[in-house]
Short mmCIF file of C-alpha atoms in Angstrom, two decimals:
data_model
loop_
_atom_site.label_atom_id
_atom_site.label_comp_id
_atom_site.label_asym_id
_atom_site.label_seq_id
_atom_site.Cartn_x
_atom_site.Cartn_y
_atom_site.Cartn_z
CA MET Q 1 195.80 202.66 -47.36
CA PHE Q 2 195.79 202.63 -51.36
CA LYS Q 3 195.87 206.22 -52.91
CA CYS Q 4 196.13 207.46 -56.40
CA ILE Q 5 197.95 210.67 -56.99
CA PRO Q 6 196.72 212.72 -59.81
CA ILE Q 7 199.05 213.92 -62.47
CA PHE Q 8 198.09 217.37 -64.30
CA LYS Q 9 199.88 218.70 -67.36
CA GLY Q 10 200.56 221.47 -65.58
CA CYS Q 11 202.77 219.94 -62.61
CA ASN Q 12 206.62 220.63 -62.60
CA ARG Q 13 208.96 218.01 -63.44
CA GLN Q 14 210.01 217.14 -59.34
CA VAL Q 15 207.55 214.20 -59.14
CA GLU Q 16 209.43 211.51 -57.40
CA PHE Q 17 206.57 208.99 -56.30
CA VAL Q 18 203.29 208.08 -58.06
CA ASP Q 19 201.07 205.35 -56.26
CA LYS Q 20 198.22 204.01 -58.74
CA ARG Q 21 197.60 200.75 -57.36
CA HIS Q 22 193.89 199.62 -57.44
CA CYS Q 23 192.85 202.18 -60.10
CA SER Q 24 191.56 199.70 -62.69
CA LEU Q 25 194.08 201.01 -65.26
CA PRO Q 26 194.08 199.32 -68.48
CA SER Q 27 197.60 200.52 -69.46
CA VAL Q 28 200.25 202.51 -68.18
CA PRO Q 29 199.25 206.34 -68.00
CA GLU Q 30 201.18 208.43 -70.37
CA GLU Q 31 201.44 211.25 -68.04
CA ILE Q 32 203.67 209.26 -65.80
CA LEU Q 33 206.43 209.44 -68.71
CA ARG Q 34 206.72 213.15 -68.32
CA TYR Q 35 208.55 212.50 -65.21
CA SER Q 36 211.54 210.16 -66.59
CA ARG Q 37 214.11 212.86 -65.06
CA THR Q 38 212.89 212.43 -61.36
CA LEU Q 39 210.51 209.57 -61.02
CA GLU Q 40 212.00 207.14 -58.62
CA GLU Q 41 209.10 205.19 -57.09
CA LEU Q 42 206.16 203.90 -59.26
CA PHE Q 43 203.61 201.86 -58.03
CA LEU Q 44 200.98 200.33 -60.64
CA ASP Q 45 200.13 197.07 -58.69
CA ALA Q 46 196.33 195.67 -58.96
CA ASN Q 47 195.13 196.98 -62.30
CA HIS Q 48 194.60 195.67 -65.78
CA ILE Q 49 197.92 196.40 -67.68
CA ARG Q 50 198.89 193.87 -70.45
CA ASP Q 51 201.59 195.56 -72.32
CA LEU Q 52 204.69 197.51 -71.08
CA PRO Q 53 205.24 200.20 -73.74
CA LYS Q 54 208.82 200.91 -75.01
CA ASN Q 55 208.99 204.55 -73.93
CA PHE Q 56 208.00 202.92 -70.45
CA PHE Q 57 211.40 202.14 -70.19
CA ARG Q 58 212.80 205.44 -70.35
CA LEU Q 59 212.25 206.04 -66.56
CA HIS Q 60 215.86 205.77 -66.31
CA ARG Q 61 215.75 206.95 -62.58
CA LEU Q 62 213.34 204.58 -61.20
CA ARG Q 63 214.31 202.79 -57.80
CA LYS Q 64 211.11 200.83 -56.94
CA LEU Q 65 208.65 199.60 -59.39
CA GLY Q 66 205.52 197.70 -58.50
CA LEU Q 67 203.82 195.83 -61.16
CA SER Q 68 202.09 193.09 -59.41
CA ASP Q 69 198.71 191.52 -59.77
CA ASN Q 70 198.17 192.97 -63.51
CA GLU Q 71 197.80 190.89 -66.98
CA ILE Q 72 201.50 191.39 -68.26
CA ALA Q 73 201.98 188.94 -70.79
CA ARG Q 74 205.67 189.66 -71.65
CA LEU Q 75 208.97 191.13 -69.79
CA PRO Q 76 210.79 193.04 -72.77
CA PRO Q 77 214.62 192.90 -72.80
CA ASP Q 78 214.41 196.64 -72.41
CA ILE Q 79 213.84 196.02 -68.95
CA GLN Q 80 217.84 196.12 -68.74
CA ASN Q 81 217.07 200.16 -69.04
CA PHE Q 82 216.36 200.26 -65.10
CA GLU Q 83 219.83 200.30 -64.33
CA ASN Q 84 219.16 202.02 -60.79
CA LEU Q 85 216.36 199.80 -60.10
CA VAL Q 86 216.49 198.06 -56.51
CA GLU Q 87 213.29 196.63 -56.00
CA LEU Q 88 211.08 194.84 -58.59
CA ASP Q 89 207.66 193.21 -58.30
CA VAL Q 90 206.05 191.63 -61.02
CA SER Q 91 204.53 188.60 -59.19
CA ARG Q 92 200.64 187.61 -60.25
CA ASN Q 93 200.95 188.20 -64.13
CA ASP Q 94 201.01 186.31 -66.95
CA ILE Q 95 204.95 186.33 -67.90
CA PRO Q 96 206.16 182.86 -69.48
CA ASP Q 97 209.97 183.85 -69.16
CA ILE Q 98 212.59 186.22 -67.59
CA PRO Q 99 214.79 187.94 -70.42
CA ASP Q 100 218.36 187.27 -69.77
CA ASP Q 101 219.09 190.80 -70.14
CA ILE Q 102 217.72 191.39 -66.36
CA LYS Q 103 221.52 190.63 -65.57
CA HIS Q 104 222.16 194.13 -65.95
CA LEU Q 105 220.09 195.36 -63.18
CA GLN Q 106 223.03 195.05 -60.98
CA ASN Q 107 221.67 197.37 -58.13
CA LEU Q 108 218.67 195.25 -57.72
CA GLN Q 109 218.23 193.81 -54.22
CA VAL Q 110 214.25 192.88 -53.78
CA ALA Q 111 212.61 190.89 -56.63
CA ASP Q 112 209.52 189.16 -56.72
CA PHE Q 113 208.71 187.03 -59.67
CA SER Q 114 206.13 184.56 -57.87
CA SER Q 115 203.04 183.32 -59.69
CA ASN Q 116 203.99 183.38 -62.99
CA PRO Q 117 204.34 180.24 -65.85
CA ILE Q 118 208.19 180.55 -65.78
CA PRO Q 119 209.73 177.26 -66.28
CA LYS Q 120 213.23 178.05 -65.95
CA LEU Q 121 215.55 181.12 -65.01
CA PRO Q 122 217.73 182.77 -67.69
CA ALA Q 123 221.47 181.94 -67.45
CA GLY Q 124 222.21 185.59 -66.37
CA PHE Q 125 220.04 185.39 -63.62
CA SER Q 126 223.02 184.42 -61.28
CA GLN Q 127 224.86 187.63 -62.03
CA LEU Q 128 222.48 189.59 -59.82
CA LYS Q 129 225.21 189.71 -56.91
CA ASN Q 130 223.40 192.34 -54.93
CA LEU Q 131 219.91 190.62 -54.53
CA THR Q 132 219.08 190.13 -50.79
CA VAL Q 133 215.22 188.85 -51.01
CA LEU Q 134 214.11 186.80 -54.06
CA GLY Q 135 210.43 185.41 -54.32
CA LEU Q 136 209.99 182.47 -56.84
CA ASN Q 137 206.91 180.88 -55.62
CA ASP Q 138 204.45 179.37 -57.43
CA MET Q 139 205.87 179.21 -60.88
CA SER Q 140 206.88 175.94 -62.74
CA LEU Q 141 210.71 175.47 -62.08
CA THR Q 142 212.04 171.92 -62.16
CA THR Q 143 215.80 172.98 -61.71
CA LEU Q 144 217.98 175.84 -60.46
CA PRO Q 145 220.99 177.11 -62.36
CA VAL Q 146 223.99 175.09 -61.58
CA ASP Q 147 225.86 178.78 -60.48
CA PHE Q 148 222.65 179.74 -58.58
CA GLY Q 149 224.75 179.86 -55.38
CA SER Q 150 226.52 183.15 -56.97
CA LEU Q 151 223.78 185.08 -55.54
CA THR Q 152 225.69 184.96 -52.04
CA GLN Q 153 223.99 188.34 -50.63
CA LEU Q 154 220.60 186.45 -50.54
CA GLU Q 155 219.04 186.88 -47.25
CA SER Q 156 215.54 185.36 -47.85
CA LEU Q 157 214.89 182.90 -50.76
CA GLU Q 158 211.29 181.81 -51.39
CA LEU Q 159 210.99 178.86 -53.77
CA ARG Q 160 207.42 177.44 -52.74
CA GLU Q 161 204.97 175.65 -54.91
CA ASN Q 162 207.58 174.62 -57.65
CA LEU Q 163 208.41 171.18 -59.27
CA LEU Q 164 212.07 171.03 -57.90
CA LYS Q 165 213.46 167.51 -57.09
CA HIS Q 166 217.06 168.51 -56.23
CA LEU Q 167 219.00 171.79 -55.20
CA PRO Q 168 222.36 172.36 -57.05
CA GLU Q 169 225.19 171.93 -54.65
CA SER Q 170 226.12 175.53 -55.18
CA ILE Q 171 223.24 176.60 -52.83
CA ARG Q 172 225.84 175.92 -49.80
CA GLN Q 173 227.34 179.39 -50.82
CA LEU Q 174 224.52 181.31 -49.57
CA THR Q 175 226.11 181.90 -46.14
CA LYS Q 176 223.87 184.83 -45.50
CA LEU Q 177 220.73 183.03 -45.99
CA LYS Q 178 218.17 183.53 -42.93
CA ARG Q 179 215.09 182.15 -44.58
CA LEU Q 180 214.42 179.41 -46.85
CA ASP Q 181 211.34 178.21 -48.18
CA LEU Q 182 211.29 175.16 -50.32
CA GLY Q 183 207.88 173.83 -49.31
CA ASP Q 184 205.39 172.03 -51.65
CA ASN Q 185 207.93 170.74 -54.12
CA GLU Q 186 208.87 167.30 -55.12
CA ILE Q 187 212.28 167.07 -53.33
CA GLU Q 188 213.01 163.32 -52.15
CA GLU Q 189 216.34 163.71 -50.40
CA LEU Q 190 217.85 166.65 -48.61
CA PRO Q 191 221.41 167.27 -49.82
CA PRO Q 192 224.03 167.43 -46.73
CA TYR Q 193 225.50 170.36 -47.76
CA LEU Q 194 222.15 172.14 -46.55
CA GLY Q 195 223.34 172.08 -43.20
CA TYR Q 196 226.25 174.41 -43.87
CA LEU Q 197 224.22 177.66 -43.84
CA PRO Q 198 225.28 179.13 -40.50
CA GLY Q 199 222.98 181.83 -40.72
CA LEU Q 200 219.52 179.82 -41.48
CA HIS Q 201 216.84 180.92 -39.16
CA GLU Q 202 213.52 179.75 -41.05
CA LEU Q 203 213.83 176.53 -42.82
CA TRP Q 204 210.28 175.30 -44.84
CA LEU Q 205 210.46 171.97 -46.41
CA ASP Q 206 206.65 170.82 -45.78
CA HIS Q 207 204.33 168.87 -48.58
CA ASN Q 208 207.72 167.04 -50.24
CA GLN Q 209 208.60 163.57 -50.55
CA LEU Q 210 211.38 163.54 -48.01
CA GLU Q 211 211.92 160.21 -46.25
CA ARG Q 212 214.76 161.14 -44.01
CA LEU Q 213 216.73 164.46 -42.86
CA PRO Q 214 220.51 164.20 -43.11
CA PRO Q 215 222.53 164.34 -39.89
CA GLU Q 216 224.05 167.80 -41.10
CA ILE Q 217 220.60 169.18 -40.04
CA GLY Q 218 221.92 169.31 -36.70
CA LEU Q 219 224.45 171.99 -37.76
CA LEU Q 220 222.15 174.82 -38.20
CA THR Q 221 222.72 176.00 -34.75
CA ASN Q 222 220.63 179.30 -35.41
CA LEU Q 223 217.45 177.67 -36.90
CA THR Q 224 214.42 178.86 -34.92
CA TYR Q 225 211.85 177.54 -37.23
CA LEU Q 226 211.65 174.55 -39.03
CA ASP Q 227 208.66 172.93 -40.77
CA VAL Q 228 208.69 169.22 -42.29
CA SER Q 229 205.25 168.47 -42.09
CA GLU Q 230 203.42 166.57 -44.95
CA ASN Q 231 206.49 164.45 -45.89
CA ARG Q 232 207.29 160.40 -45.54
CA LEU Q 233 209.83 160.66 -42.46
CA GLU Q 234 209.75 157.44 -40.57
CA LYS Q 235 212.30 158.52 -38.19
CA LEU Q 236 214.36 161.62 -37.12
CA PRO Q 237 218.15 161.68 -36.70
CA ASN Q 238 219.64 162.00 -33.11
CA GLU Q 239 221.56 165.33 -34.50
CA ILE Q 240 218.26 167.17 -34.29
CA GLY Q 241 219.10 168.02 -30.90
CA GLY Q 242 222.00 170.53 -32.32
CA LEU Q 243 219.10 172.67 -33.13
CA VAL Q 244 219.47 174.50 -29.87
CA ASN Q 245 217.61 177.42 -30.96
CA LEU Q 246 214.47 176.25 -32.16
CA THR Q 247 211.26 177.54 -30.94
CA ASP Q 248 208.75 175.96 -33.46
CA LEU Q 249 209.16 172.36 -35.15
CA ASP Q 250 206.38 171.00 -37.20
CA LEU Q 251 206.51 167.42 -38.11
CA ALA Q 252 202.73 166.99 -38.79
CA GLN Q 253 201.77 164.19 -41.25
CA ASN Q 254 204.80 161.64 -41.31
CA LEU Q 255 205.21 158.35 -40.86
CA LEU Q 256 207.14 158.68 -37.52
CA GLU Q 257 206.84 156.03 -34.62
CA THR Q 258 209.09 157.65 -32.17
CA LEU Q 259 211.23 160.58 -31.18
CA PRO Q 260 215.21 160.46 -30.90
CA ASP Q 261 216.64 161.38 -27.52
CA GLY Q 262 218.25 164.22 -29.34
CA VAL Q 263 214.77 166.15 -28.69
CA ALA Q 264 215.64 166.54 -25.15
CA LYS Q 265 218.32 168.96 -26.31
CA LEU Q 266 215.97 171.45 -27.44
CA SER Q 267 215.50 173.39 -24.53
CA ARG Q 268 214.20 176.48 -26.36
CA LEU Q 269 211.27 174.63 -28.02
CA THR Q 270 207.69 176.34 -27.57
CA ILE Q 271 205.62 174.72 -30.32
CA LEU Q 272 205.80 171.01 -31.19
CA LYS Q 273 203.38 169.72 -33.78
CA LEU Q 274 203.29 165.94 -34.13
CA ASP Q 275 199.85 165.38 -35.21
CA GLN Q 276 198.99 162.51 -38.04
CA ASN Q 277 201.98 160.37 -37.32
CA ARG Q 278 202.39 156.96 -36.02
CA LEU Q 279 203.55 157.59 -32.57
CA GLN Q 280 202.72 154.66 -30.19
CA LYS Q 281 205.26 155.86 -27.34
CA LEU Q 282 206.26 159.54 -26.45
CA ASN Q 283 209.76 159.74 -25.50
CA PRO Q 284 210.15 160.37 -21.88
CA THR Q 285 213.09 162.60 -22.55
CA ILE Q 286 210.14 165.02 -24.11
CA GLY Q 287 209.49 166.57 -20.71
CA CYS Q 288 213.21 168.00 -20.96
CA CYS Q 289 211.74 170.72 -23.41
CA GLU Q 290 210.93 173.00 -20.43
CA SER Q 291 210.07 176.01 -22.77
CA MET Q 292 207.22 173.93 -24.30
CA GLN Q 293 203.77 175.78 -24.78
CA GLU Q 294 202.06 173.84 -27.46
CA LEU Q 295 201.96 170.35 -27.89
CA ILE Q 296 199.93 168.95 -30.67
CA LEU Q 297 199.73 164.98 -30.76
CA THR Q 298 196.26 164.70 -32.54
CA GLU Q 299 195.62 161.20 -34.51
CA ASN Q 300 198.54 158.92 -33.37
CA PHE Q 301 198.48 155.63 -31.43
CA LEU Q 302 199.57 156.72 -28.13
CA SER Q 303 198.18 154.69 -25.13
CA GLU Q 304 199.62 156.82 -22.24
CA LEU Q 305 201.67 160.01 -21.84
CA PRO Q 306 204.97 159.92 -19.71
CA VAL Q 307 205.23 161.18 -16.39
CA SER Q 308 207.82 163.57 -17.41
CA ILE Q 309 205.39 165.60 -19.11
CA GLY Q 310 204.61 167.27 -15.64
CA GLN Q 311 208.11 168.98 -15.98
CA MET Q 312 206.65 171.16 -18.90
CA THR Q 313 205.19 173.93 -16.27
CA LYS Q 314 204.84 176.38 -19.21
CA LEU Q 315 202.51 174.12 -21.46
CA SER Q 316 199.44 176.08 -22.31
CA ASN Q 317 198.08 173.94 -25.20
CA LEU Q 318 197.87 169.93 -25.22
CA ASN Q 319 195.89 168.25 -27.73
CA VAL Q 320 196.02 164.27 -27.80
CA ASP Q 321 192.54 163.76 -29.79
CA ARG Q 322 192.04 160.66 -31.36
CA ASN Q 323 194.42 158.39 -29.65
CA ALA Q 324 194.04 155.23 -27.77
CA LEU Q 325 194.97 157.14 -24.20
CA GLU Q 326 193.59 155.08 -21.26
CA TYR Q 327 194.77 157.18 -18.57
CA LEU Q 328 196.54 160.46 -17.71
CA PRO Q 329 199.60 160.57 -15.55
CA ALA Q 330 198.86 162.45 -12.07
CA GLU Q 331 201.90 164.80 -12.98
CA ILE Q 332 199.57 166.32 -15.51
CA GLY Q 333 198.60 168.57 -12.72
CA ASN Q 334 202.11 170.06 -12.58
CA CYS Q 335 201.26 171.82 -15.70
CA ALA Q 336 200.27 175.27 -13.76
CA ASN Q 337 199.90 177.09 -17.15
CA LEU Q 338 197.59 174.47 -18.87
CA GLY Q 339 194.93 176.60 -20.79
CA VAL Q 340 193.39 174.20 -22.89
CA LEU Q 341 193.15 170.34 -22.76
CA SER Q 342 191.74 168.08 -25.72
CA LEU Q 343 191.55 164.49 -25.24
CA ARG Q 344 188.60 163.55 -27.32
CA ASP Q 345 188.11 160.24 -28.84
CA ASN Q 346 190.44 158.12 -26.62
CA LYS Q 347 189.94 155.11 -24.10
CA LEU Q 348 190.17 157.31 -20.62
CA LYS Q 349 187.81 156.07 -17.79
CA ARG Q 350 188.76 158.40 -15.44
CA LEU Q 351 190.85 161.52 -14.96
CA PRO Q 352 193.41 162.38 -12.42
CA PRO Q 353 192.07 164.45 -9.07
CA GLU Q 354 195.31 166.25 -9.58
CA LEU Q 355 193.89 167.88 -12.88
CA GLY Q 356 192.33 170.39 -10.34
CA ASN Q 357 195.82 171.85 -9.78
CA CYS Q 358 195.86 173.36 -13.44
CA THR Q 359 194.42 176.59 -12.14
CA VAL Q 360 194.36 178.62 -15.67
CA LEU Q 361 192.49 175.43 -17.11
CA HIS Q 362 189.43 176.99 -18.94
CA VAL Q 363 188.77 174.55 -21.74
CA LEU Q 364 188.67 170.41 -21.29
CA ASP Q 365 187.37 168.42 -24.05
CA VAL Q 366 187.07 164.70 -23.10
CA SER Q 367 184.31 163.57 -25.79
CA GLY Q 368 184.41 160.54 -27.32
CA ASN Q 369 185.79 158.79 -23.93
CA GLN Q 370 184.63 156.00 -21.57
CA LEU Q 371 184.59 158.71 -18.29
CA GLN Q 372 182.30 157.54 -15.51
CA TYR Q 373 182.41 160.68 -13.55
CA LEU Q 374 184.87 163.84 -13.44
CA PRO Q 375 187.07 164.77 -10.44
CA TYR Q 376 185.59 167.00 -7.96
CA THR Q 377 188.65 169.11 -8.07
CA LEU Q 378 187.34 170.77 -10.81
CA VAL Q 379 185.14 172.87 -9.01
CA ASN Q 380 188.33 174.72 -8.39
CA LEU Q 381 188.76 175.69 -11.94
CA GLN Q 382 187.41 178.64 -13.66
CA LEU Q 383 186.39 176.28 -16.57
CA LYS Q 384 184.55 178.09 -19.49
CA ALA Q 385 183.95 174.96 -21.28
CA VAL Q 386 183.72 171.22 -20.62
CA TRP Q 387 182.87 169.05 -23.45
CA LEU Q 388 181.46 165.74 -22.68
CA SER Q 389 179.78 164.83 -26.17
CA GLU Q 390 179.62 165.69 -30.00
CA ASN Q 391 176.09 166.76 -29.61
CA GLN Q 392 176.46 168.82 -26.75
CA ALA Q 393 174.41 172.02 -26.83
CA GLN Q 394 176.39 174.37 -24.67
CA PRO Q 395 179.80 174.62 -23.33
CA LEU Q 396 179.21 174.19 -19.74
CA LEU Q 397 176.51 171.77 -18.33
CA THR Q 398 174.99 171.43 -14.70
CA PHE Q 399 177.03 169.01 -12.68
CA GLN Q 400 176.22 167.41 -9.27
CA PRO Q 401 178.24 166.21 -6.70
CA ASP Q 402 178.16 162.31 -6.11
CA THR Q 403 180.47 159.86 -4.37
CA ASP Q 404 182.50 156.87 -6.05
CA GLU Q 405 180.98 153.78 -4.59
CA ALA Q 406 184.38 151.98 -5.39
CA THR Q 407 186.70 154.39 -3.82
CA GLY Q 408 184.33 156.67 -1.63
CA GLU Q 409 186.00 159.51 -3.54
CA GLN Q 410 183.62 162.71 -4.18
CA VAL Q 411 183.07 163.13 -7.93
CA LEU Q 412 180.81 165.37 -10.29
CA THR Q 413 178.34 163.72 -12.41
CA CYS Q 414 175.61 165.01 -15.27
CA PHE Q 415 173.15 163.36 -17.31
CA LEU Q 416 176.02 162.94 -20.18
CA LEU Q 417 177.92 160.46 -17.57
CA PRO Q 418 178.73 157.87 -17.76
CA GLN Q 419 179.67 158.61 -21.31
CA GLN Q 420 177.86 156.55 -23.89
CA GLU Q 421 177.90 156.62 -27.85
CA TYR Q 422 175.54 155.81 -30.43
CA GLN Q 423 175.88 152.33 -32.37
CA PRO Q 424 175.20 153.03 -35.97
CA ILE Q 425 171.80 151.55 -37.02
CA THR Q 426 172.41 148.09 -38.43
CA PRO Q 427 170.08 145.22 -39.27
CA ASP Q 428 171.36 143.41 -36.15
CA TYR Q 429 170.80 146.48 -33.86
CA PRO Q 430 167.50 147.76 -32.75
CA PRO Q 431 167.21 151.69 -33.61
CA GLY Q 432 168.12 154.24 -31.07
CA LEU Q 433 169.98 151.41 -28.74
CA LEU Q 434 172.91 152.84 -26.59
CA TYR Q 435 175.87 151.13 -26.24
CA ARG Q 436 179.61 151.11 -24.79
CA SER Q 437 182.22 151.15 -27.46
CA SER Q 438 184.04 148.50 -25.63
CA GLU Q 439 180.95 146.21 -25.67
CA LYS Q 440 179.79 143.56 -28.26
CA PHE Q 441 176.10 143.31 -28.71
CA ASP Q 442 174.12 140.44 -27.44
CA SER Q 443 170.53 139.50 -28.19
CA SER Q 444 169.94 138.21 -24.51
CA GLU Q 445 171.45 141.53 -23.19
CA PHE Q 446 169.28 143.58 -25.42
CA HIS Q 447 166.21 141.76 -23.90
CA VAL Q 448 167.59 142.40 -20.27
CA TYR Q 449 168.06 146.21 -21.31
CA GLN Q 450 164.14 146.45 -22.53
CA GLN Q 451 163.02 144.95 -19.61
CA LYS Q 452 164.84 147.25 -17.46
CA ALA Q 453 163.63 150.03 -19.50
CA ARG Q 454 160.11 148.87 -18.69
CA GLU Q 455 160.76 148.75 -15.14
CA LEU Q 456 162.18 152.30 -15.11
CA GLU Q 457 159.45 153.75 -17.04
CA THR Q 458 156.79 152.24 -14.22
CA ASP Q 459 159.23 153.51 -11.23
CA SER Q 460 158.64 157.39 -11.95
CA ASP Q 461 157.91 157.62 -8.03
CA GLY Q 462 161.39 156.23 -7.27
CA TRP Q 463 163.34 158.07 -9.84
CA GLU Q 464 161.73 161.57 -8.86
CA GLU Q 465 162.95 160.52 -5.18
CA ARG Q 466 166.40 160.00 -6.24
CA GLU Q 467 167.03 162.80 -8.45
CA ALA Q 468 165.15 165.06 -5.61
CA SER Q 469 167.85 163.70 -3.43
CA ARG Q 470 170.69 165.35 -5.14
CA THR Q 471 170.09 168.64 -3.10
CA HIS Q 472 172.22 170.84 -5.20
CA SER Q 473 174.33 171.37 -8.52
CA VAL Q 474 178.00 172.60 -8.20
CA LYS Q 475 179.70 175.34 -10.31
CA PHE Q 476 183.25 176.27 -11.34
CA SER Q 477 184.90 178.96 -9.79
CA GLU Q 478 184.28 182.41 -11.14
CA GLU Q 479 186.65 184.96 -12.13
CA SER Q 480 187.22 188.34 -9.83
CA ALA Q 481 185.44 190.44 -12.65
CA GLN Q 482 181.78 190.43 -13.04
CA GLU Q 483 179.98 189.23 -16.12
CA LYS Q 484 178.44 191.73 -18.36
CA ASP Q 485 174.84 191.79 -18.13
CA THR Q 486 172.81 190.68 -21.09
CA PRO Q 487 169.06 190.44 -22.34
CA PHE Q 488 169.47 187.00 -23.47
CA VAL Q 489 168.48 183.88 -21.58
CA ARG Q 490 169.59 180.58 -22.34
CA GLN Q 491 166.98 177.84 -21.54
CA ASN Q 492 168.27 174.53 -19.84
CA THR Q 493 168.89 172.05 -22.67
CA PRO Q 494 166.09 169.36 -22.97
CA HIS Q 495 166.33 166.17 -20.95
CA PRO Q 496 167.63 163.33 -23.20
CA LYS Q 497 164.65 160.81 -24.12
CA GLU Q 498 164.75 158.41 -20.99
CA LEU Q 499 164.23 161.57 -19.15
CA LYS Q 500 161.42 162.74 -21.01
CA ALA Q 501 159.92 159.51 -20.89
CA LYS Q 502 159.84 159.65 -16.88
CA ALA Q 503 158.21 163.31 -17.39
CA HIS Q 504 155.38 161.94 -19.39
CA LYS Q 505 154.78 159.23 -17.05
CA LEU Q 506 154.74 161.84 -13.83
CA PHE Q 507 152.65 164.48 -15.97
CA ALA Q 508 150.08 161.45 -16.85
CA LYS Q 509 149.70 160.34 -13.12
CA ASP Q 510 149.13 164.25 -11.91
CA ARG Q 511 146.32 164.52 -14.93
CA SER Q 512 144.74 161.70 -13.83
CA ARG Q 513 143.53 163.16 -10.22
CA PRO Q 514 142.45 166.83 -10.66
CA GLU Q 515 140.83 168.36 -7.85
CA ASP Q 516 139.08 171.24 -9.39
CA GLY Q 517 138.83 170.14 -12.93
CA ASN Q 518 141.47 172.46 -14.09
CA LEU Q 519 143.75 170.20 -16.18
CA ASP Q 520 145.98 173.04 -17.38
CA THR Q 521 146.82 174.27 -13.50
CA VAL Q 522 147.45 171.03 -12.72
CA SER Q 523 149.84 170.08 -15.50
CA GLU Q 524 151.60 173.25 -15.19
CA GLU Q 525 152.26 172.51 -11.50
CA ALA Q 526 153.46 168.82 -12.18
CA SER Q 527 156.00 170.52 -14.95
CA THR Q 528 157.12 172.75 -12.41
CA LYS Q 529 158.02 169.87 -10.07
CA PHE Q 530 159.52 167.71 -12.21
CA ALA Q 531 161.72 170.77 -13.44
CA VAL Q 532 162.61 171.33 -9.82
CA SER Q 533 163.67 167.93 -8.91
CA GLY Q 534 165.39 166.95 -12.18
CA THR Q 535 167.87 169.80 -12.81
CA ALA Q 536 169.47 172.80 -11.30
CA ARG Q 537 170.85 175.69 -13.07
CA ILE Q 538 174.28 176.28 -13.65
CA GLY Q 539 175.90 178.62 -11.06
CA ALA Q 540 173.86 177.06 -8.12
CA ASN Q 541 175.74 177.86 -4.88
CA SER Q 542 177.66 174.49 -3.56
CA THR Q 543 177.07 173.35 -0.07
#
């Protein structure tokens, strides 16, 4: 909560703290200067201050100074007068350079110069020996001072969004560094001496030009977070297995075709992101990452998942969208904690019945596949959403039990199964023709399709009989807690065009033979008859 402390002429001189953030100040209030002997903390962030007057630097006792998010155009050499300053924040201003005199702030521990158009650091910057937290994000830095490693007390260093291509070798002296952010730069090669930072816990290297990681990366045994996304990595060193404490690994948007066996040693890994790579096969040793909770494999070239995926019993989120999967291993049923499974835009023709063993699964997305049906075992799950089509209007549909003629096993089906998709309209394709993604258009096949469609239109009685034979629909298991009552009622999704055509045909029959001349009554009865025979509400009890 922001607060503004009023300053009156009659106040005594013992004021130690002033907070004037978000007060629309055009300049530094003159009243503040009266407390030069006692003021220790001054926060003027988020105002419209452009200049720092000379007498402002008489506040010799200042320990914390916040000037971020202003319009300051110059940081004068008088900054050296704040010799007791411990924390300084001048981020998000218009400061073009840092005066070399800043080297006199020997007590400075926390400093943030981010989001200023500063192209380089002054020579004396490396003399700030007590700095522990340093923010240099979103500047115009192209290099760091050769002696930058002299800042040996640094624990957190942020250099995101600069123009850095190389790091000075002296950076290996930052042995107390716990967090290093080099994201969004132009680094092409990671120096091996970066592996000699034993205290490093977080390393951000995303959005650079890296083509490889040095084997020394495996020496960072205390690393818990590593982000190397949006680079040009074609492979990983096997030594990455040395990151035994790693919990989060982001490798998205690279050129990886496979993973090294060393990944099997990442026993504490909980999140692995490999989306938008070139993976054709997932190393079976991935199953050794038994702590895995989130695995993202979107947009690769995977045709299968290893059976070892069943060893990831803690896996809660698995996303394999937009790959080339042809089947799922039955071992997926061993992922007892799987809650979200997304498999959209693959080549799946069936799902294993063992999927019903994933008792906490609540979201299943299989749209854009070639599924004929769903396994009946899904009725045991507390599913909140089953996505079968991009155009699906609601997360859950009405499913009916059926029997697979080929195997005799009980399955689930609905009006969106078997899965189909629309072929984009071209001169060779009649508008609206449904096709399977694996089939090519043939004109003779289309004539057969037309003939069958005409026969189906004239077979409304047979269609009604078949639909009526489905005596009940199924629902997924409910949670023990009762759902909240709601005054809103969601109407059933309208039938697709082919069912609508049958309905019109049925209505026409009934209209042609009214008994009492009341066409409205007859039409209403026919409509009710169609609705009962054709659909069932979600939640109808299974028999």
